[in-house]
PDB file of C-alpha atoms in Angstrom:
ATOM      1  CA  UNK A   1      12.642  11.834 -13.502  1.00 50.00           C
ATOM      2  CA  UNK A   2      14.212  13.890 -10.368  1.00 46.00           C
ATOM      3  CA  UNK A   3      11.716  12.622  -8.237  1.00 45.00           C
ATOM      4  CA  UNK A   4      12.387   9.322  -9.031  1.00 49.00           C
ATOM      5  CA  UNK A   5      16.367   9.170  -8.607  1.00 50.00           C
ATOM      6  CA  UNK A   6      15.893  11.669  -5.132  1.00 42.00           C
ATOM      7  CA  UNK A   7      13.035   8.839  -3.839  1.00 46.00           C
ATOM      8  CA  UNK A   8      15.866   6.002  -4.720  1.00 51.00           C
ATOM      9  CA  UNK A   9      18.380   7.685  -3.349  1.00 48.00           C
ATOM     10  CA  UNK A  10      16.237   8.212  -0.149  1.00 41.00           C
ATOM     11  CA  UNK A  11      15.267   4.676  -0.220  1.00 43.00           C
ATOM     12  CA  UNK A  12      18.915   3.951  -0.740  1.00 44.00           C
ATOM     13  CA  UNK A  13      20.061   5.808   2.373  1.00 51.00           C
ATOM     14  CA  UNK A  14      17.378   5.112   4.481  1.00 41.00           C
ATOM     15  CA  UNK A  15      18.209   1.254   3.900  1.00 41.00           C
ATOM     16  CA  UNK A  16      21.994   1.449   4.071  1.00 47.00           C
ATOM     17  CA  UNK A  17      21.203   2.979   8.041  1.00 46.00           C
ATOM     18  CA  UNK A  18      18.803   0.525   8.952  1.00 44.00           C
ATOM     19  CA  UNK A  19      21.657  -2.053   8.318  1.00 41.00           C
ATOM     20  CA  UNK A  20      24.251  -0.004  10.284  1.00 43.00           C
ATOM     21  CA  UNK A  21      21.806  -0.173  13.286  1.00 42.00           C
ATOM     22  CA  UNK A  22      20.761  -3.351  12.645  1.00 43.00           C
ATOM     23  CA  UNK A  23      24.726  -4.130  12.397  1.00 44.00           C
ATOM     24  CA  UNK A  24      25.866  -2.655  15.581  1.00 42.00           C
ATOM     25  CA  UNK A  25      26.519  -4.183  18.635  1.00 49.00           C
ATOM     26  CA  UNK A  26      23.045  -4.417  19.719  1.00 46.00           C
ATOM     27  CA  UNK A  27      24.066  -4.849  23.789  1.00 55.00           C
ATOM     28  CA  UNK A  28      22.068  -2.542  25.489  1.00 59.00           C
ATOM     29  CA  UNK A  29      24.118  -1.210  28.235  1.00 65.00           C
ATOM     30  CA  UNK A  30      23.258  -0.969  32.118  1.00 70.00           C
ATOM     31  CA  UNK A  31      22.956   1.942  34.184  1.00 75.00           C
ATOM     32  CA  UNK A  32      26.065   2.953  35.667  1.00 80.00           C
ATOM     33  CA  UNK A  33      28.054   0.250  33.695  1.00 89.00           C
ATOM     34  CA  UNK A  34      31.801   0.151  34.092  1.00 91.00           C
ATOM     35  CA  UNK A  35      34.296  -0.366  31.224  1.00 95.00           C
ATOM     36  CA  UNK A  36      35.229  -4.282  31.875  1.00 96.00           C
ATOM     37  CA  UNK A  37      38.551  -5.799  30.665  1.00 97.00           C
ATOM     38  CA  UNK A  38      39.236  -9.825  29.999  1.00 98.00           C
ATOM     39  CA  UNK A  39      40.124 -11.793  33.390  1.00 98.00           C
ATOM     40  CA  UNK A  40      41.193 -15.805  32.593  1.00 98.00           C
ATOM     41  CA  UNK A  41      42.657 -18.114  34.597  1.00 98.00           C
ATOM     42  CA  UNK A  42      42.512 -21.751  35.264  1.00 98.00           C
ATOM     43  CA  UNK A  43      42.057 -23.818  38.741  1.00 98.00           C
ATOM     44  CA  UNK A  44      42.991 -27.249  40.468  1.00 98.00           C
ATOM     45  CA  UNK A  45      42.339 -28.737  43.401  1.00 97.00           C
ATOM     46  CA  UNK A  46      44.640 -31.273  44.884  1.00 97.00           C
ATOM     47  CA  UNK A  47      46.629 -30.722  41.708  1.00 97.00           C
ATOM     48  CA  UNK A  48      43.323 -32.231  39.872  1.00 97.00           C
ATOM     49  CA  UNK A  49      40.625 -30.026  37.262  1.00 97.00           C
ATOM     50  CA  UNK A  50      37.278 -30.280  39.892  1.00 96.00           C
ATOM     51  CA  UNK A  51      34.431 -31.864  38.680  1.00 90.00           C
ATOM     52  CA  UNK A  52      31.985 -30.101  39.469  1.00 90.00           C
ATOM     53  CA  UNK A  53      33.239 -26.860  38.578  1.00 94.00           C
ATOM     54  CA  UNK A  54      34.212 -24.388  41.443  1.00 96.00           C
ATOM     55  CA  UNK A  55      32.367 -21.330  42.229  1.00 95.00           C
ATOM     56  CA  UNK A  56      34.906 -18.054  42.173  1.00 97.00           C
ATOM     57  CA  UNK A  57      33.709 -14.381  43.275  1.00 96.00           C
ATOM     58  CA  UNK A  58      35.801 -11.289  43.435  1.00 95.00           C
ATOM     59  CA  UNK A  59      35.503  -8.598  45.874  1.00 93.00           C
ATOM     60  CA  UNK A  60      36.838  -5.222  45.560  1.00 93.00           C
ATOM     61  CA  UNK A  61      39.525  -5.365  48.401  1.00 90.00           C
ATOM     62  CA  UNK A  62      39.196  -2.146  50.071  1.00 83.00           C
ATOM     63  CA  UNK A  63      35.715  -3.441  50.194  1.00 76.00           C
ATOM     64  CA  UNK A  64      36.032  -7.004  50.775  1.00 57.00           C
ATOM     65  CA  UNK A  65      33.349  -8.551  52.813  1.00 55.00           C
ATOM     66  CA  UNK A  66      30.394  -6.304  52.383  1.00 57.00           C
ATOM     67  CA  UNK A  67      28.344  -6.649  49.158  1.00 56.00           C
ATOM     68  CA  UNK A  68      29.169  -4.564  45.648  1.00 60.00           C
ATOM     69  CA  UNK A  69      26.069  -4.052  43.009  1.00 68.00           C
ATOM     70  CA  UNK A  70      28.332  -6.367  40.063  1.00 83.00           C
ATOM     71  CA  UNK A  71      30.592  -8.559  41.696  1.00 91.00           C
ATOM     72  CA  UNK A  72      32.460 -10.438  38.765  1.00 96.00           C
ATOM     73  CA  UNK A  73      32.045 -14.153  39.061  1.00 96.00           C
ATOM     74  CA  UNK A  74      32.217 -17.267  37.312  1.00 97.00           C
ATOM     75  CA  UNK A  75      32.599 -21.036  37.353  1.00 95.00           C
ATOM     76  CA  UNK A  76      35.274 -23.030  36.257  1.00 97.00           C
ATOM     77  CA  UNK A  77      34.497 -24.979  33.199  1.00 97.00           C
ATOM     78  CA  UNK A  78      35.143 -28.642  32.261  1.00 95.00           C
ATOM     79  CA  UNK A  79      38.637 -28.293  31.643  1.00 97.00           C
ATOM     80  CA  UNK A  80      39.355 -25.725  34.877  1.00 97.00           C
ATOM     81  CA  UNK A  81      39.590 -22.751  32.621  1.00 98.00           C
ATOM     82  CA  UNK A  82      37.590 -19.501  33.409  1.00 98.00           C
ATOM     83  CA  UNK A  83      36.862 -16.020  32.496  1.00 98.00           C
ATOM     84  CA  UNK A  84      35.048 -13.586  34.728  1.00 98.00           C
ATOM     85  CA  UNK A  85      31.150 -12.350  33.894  1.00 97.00           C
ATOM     86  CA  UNK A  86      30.381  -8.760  35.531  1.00 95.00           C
ATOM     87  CA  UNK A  87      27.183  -7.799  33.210  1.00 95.00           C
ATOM     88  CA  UNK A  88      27.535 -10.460  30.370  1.00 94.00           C
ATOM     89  CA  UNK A  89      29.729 -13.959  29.681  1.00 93.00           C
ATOM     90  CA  UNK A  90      33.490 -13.283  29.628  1.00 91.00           C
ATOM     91  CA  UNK A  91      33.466  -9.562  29.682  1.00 96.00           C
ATOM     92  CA  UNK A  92      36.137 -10.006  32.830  1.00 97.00           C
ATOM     93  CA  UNK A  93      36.062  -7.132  35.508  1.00 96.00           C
ATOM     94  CA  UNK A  94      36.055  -3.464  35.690  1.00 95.00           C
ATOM     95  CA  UNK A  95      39.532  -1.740  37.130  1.00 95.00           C
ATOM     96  CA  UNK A  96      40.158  -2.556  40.685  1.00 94.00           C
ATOM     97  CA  UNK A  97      41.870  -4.770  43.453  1.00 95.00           C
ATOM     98  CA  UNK A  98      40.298  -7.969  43.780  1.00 96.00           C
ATOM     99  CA  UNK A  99      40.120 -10.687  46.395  1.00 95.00           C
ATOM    100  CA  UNK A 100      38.752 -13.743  44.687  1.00 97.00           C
ATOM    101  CA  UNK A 101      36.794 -15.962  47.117  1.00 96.00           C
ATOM    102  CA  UNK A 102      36.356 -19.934  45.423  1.00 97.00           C
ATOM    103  CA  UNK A 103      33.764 -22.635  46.536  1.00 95.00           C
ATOM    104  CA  UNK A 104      33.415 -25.885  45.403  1.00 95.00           C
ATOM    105  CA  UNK A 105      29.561 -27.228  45.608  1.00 91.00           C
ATOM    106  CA  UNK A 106      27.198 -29.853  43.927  1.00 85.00           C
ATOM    107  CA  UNK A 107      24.769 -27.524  42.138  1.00 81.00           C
ATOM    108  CA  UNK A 108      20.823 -28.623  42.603  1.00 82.00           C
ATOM    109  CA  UNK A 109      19.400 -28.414  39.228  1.00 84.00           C
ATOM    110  CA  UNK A 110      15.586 -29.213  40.132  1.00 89.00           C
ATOM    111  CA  UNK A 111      16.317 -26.794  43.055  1.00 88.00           C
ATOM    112  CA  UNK A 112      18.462 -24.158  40.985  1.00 85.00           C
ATOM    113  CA  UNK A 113      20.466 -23.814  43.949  1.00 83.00           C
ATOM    114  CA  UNK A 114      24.107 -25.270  45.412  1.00 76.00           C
ATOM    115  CA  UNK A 115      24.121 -27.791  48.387  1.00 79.00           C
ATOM    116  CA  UNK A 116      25.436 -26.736  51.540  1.00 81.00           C
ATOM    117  CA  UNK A 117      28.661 -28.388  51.523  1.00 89.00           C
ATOM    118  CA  UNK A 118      31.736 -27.277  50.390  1.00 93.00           C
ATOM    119  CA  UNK A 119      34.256 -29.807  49.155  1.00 94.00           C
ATOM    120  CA  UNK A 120      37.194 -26.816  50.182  1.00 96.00           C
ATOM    121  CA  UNK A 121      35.865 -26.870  53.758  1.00 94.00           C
ATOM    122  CA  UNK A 122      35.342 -23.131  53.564  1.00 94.00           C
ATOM    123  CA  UNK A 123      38.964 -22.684  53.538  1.00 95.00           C
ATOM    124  CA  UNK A 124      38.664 -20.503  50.323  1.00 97.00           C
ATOM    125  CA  UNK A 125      35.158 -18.813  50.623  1.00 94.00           C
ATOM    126  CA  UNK A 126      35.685 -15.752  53.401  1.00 94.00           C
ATOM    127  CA  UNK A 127      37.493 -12.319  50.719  1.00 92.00           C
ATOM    128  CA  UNK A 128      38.764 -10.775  54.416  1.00 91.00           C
ATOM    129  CA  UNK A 129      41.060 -14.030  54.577  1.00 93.00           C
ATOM    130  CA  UNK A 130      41.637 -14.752  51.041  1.00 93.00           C
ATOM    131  CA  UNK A 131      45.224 -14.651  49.868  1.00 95.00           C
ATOM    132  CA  UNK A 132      43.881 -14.470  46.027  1.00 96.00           C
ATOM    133  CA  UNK A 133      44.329 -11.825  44.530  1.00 96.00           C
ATOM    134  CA  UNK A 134      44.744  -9.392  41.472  1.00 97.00           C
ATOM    135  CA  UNK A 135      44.581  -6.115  39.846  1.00 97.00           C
ATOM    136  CA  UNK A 136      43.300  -4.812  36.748  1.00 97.00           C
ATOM    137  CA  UNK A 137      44.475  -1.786  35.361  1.00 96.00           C
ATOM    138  CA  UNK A 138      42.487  -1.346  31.770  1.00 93.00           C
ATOM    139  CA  UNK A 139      43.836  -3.786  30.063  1.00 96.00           C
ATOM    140  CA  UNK A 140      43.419  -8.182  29.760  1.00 97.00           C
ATOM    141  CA  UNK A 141      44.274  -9.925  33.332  1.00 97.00           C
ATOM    142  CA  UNK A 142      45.505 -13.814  33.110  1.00 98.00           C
ATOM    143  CA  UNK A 143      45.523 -15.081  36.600  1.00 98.00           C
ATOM    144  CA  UNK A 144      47.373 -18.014  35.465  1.00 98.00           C
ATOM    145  CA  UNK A 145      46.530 -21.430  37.132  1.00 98.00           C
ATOM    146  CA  UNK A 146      44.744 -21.036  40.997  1.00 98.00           C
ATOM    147  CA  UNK A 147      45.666 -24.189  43.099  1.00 98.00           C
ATOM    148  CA  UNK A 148      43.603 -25.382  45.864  1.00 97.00           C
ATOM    149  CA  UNK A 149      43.741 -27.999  48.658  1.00 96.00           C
ATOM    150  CA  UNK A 150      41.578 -30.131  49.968  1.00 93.00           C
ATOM    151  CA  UNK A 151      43.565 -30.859  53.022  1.00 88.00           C
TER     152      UNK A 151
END
């Protein structure tokens, strides 16, 4: 009879764990990853959402130019609306000064690459002229609405 309760209460345990693991988060972290906080913003162009969506990349600024390992990125969506990807979708960007460098492509889906072209004329696309810019300081960033020019 003691044996039987202890193995159901072992049974009862072991299951109750399982479900706590198989609960949990389950998002396997990478090497050297960097706490990441919420960036959001929206853009325009010409005062218009761009269809298709623009390209933006951030650069840490006293590094801007020369490549980092996890540069948070995105691309606007439908509406203009973002939110920055550094290891996985919207987890924003780790603490830092940013300059945020924006192109605005066609995207080649049978080639999985963009065209060569940029509709912004490369006026947005070098981070040691960019004028966009922010800081995150462990906690949610909203950039509020980016506007671009054509002209």
């Amino acid at each position: 009879m003691v044996f039987r309760q202890l193995g159901s209460a072992l049974v009862g345990s072991l299951l109750i764990s399982a479900l706590c693991v198989g609960c949990g988060p389950g998002i396997k972290l990478e090497p050297n990853q960097k706490p990441t906080f919420k960036v959001t913003g929206s853009v325009v162009v010409d005062g218009q959402t761009p269809t298709p969506p623009v390209r933006l990349v951030c650069f840490l600024k006293n590094s801007a130019g020369t490549e980092i390992e996890k540069a948070p990125s995105c691309e606007s969506k439908p509406d203009g609306t973002f939110e920055l990807v550094t290891y996985r979708d919207g987890d924003g960007a780790p603490a830092g000064d940013y300059l945020v460098t924006v192109e605005w492509r066609e995207y080649d889906v049978l080639n999985r690459e963009y065209k060569k072209l940029d509709k912004l004329k490369g006026r947005y696309s070098d981070p040691k002229k960019s004028q966009i810019e922010f800081t995150v300081v462990n906690k949610a960033v909203d950039l509020g609405t980016i506007e671009l020019t054509t002209k």
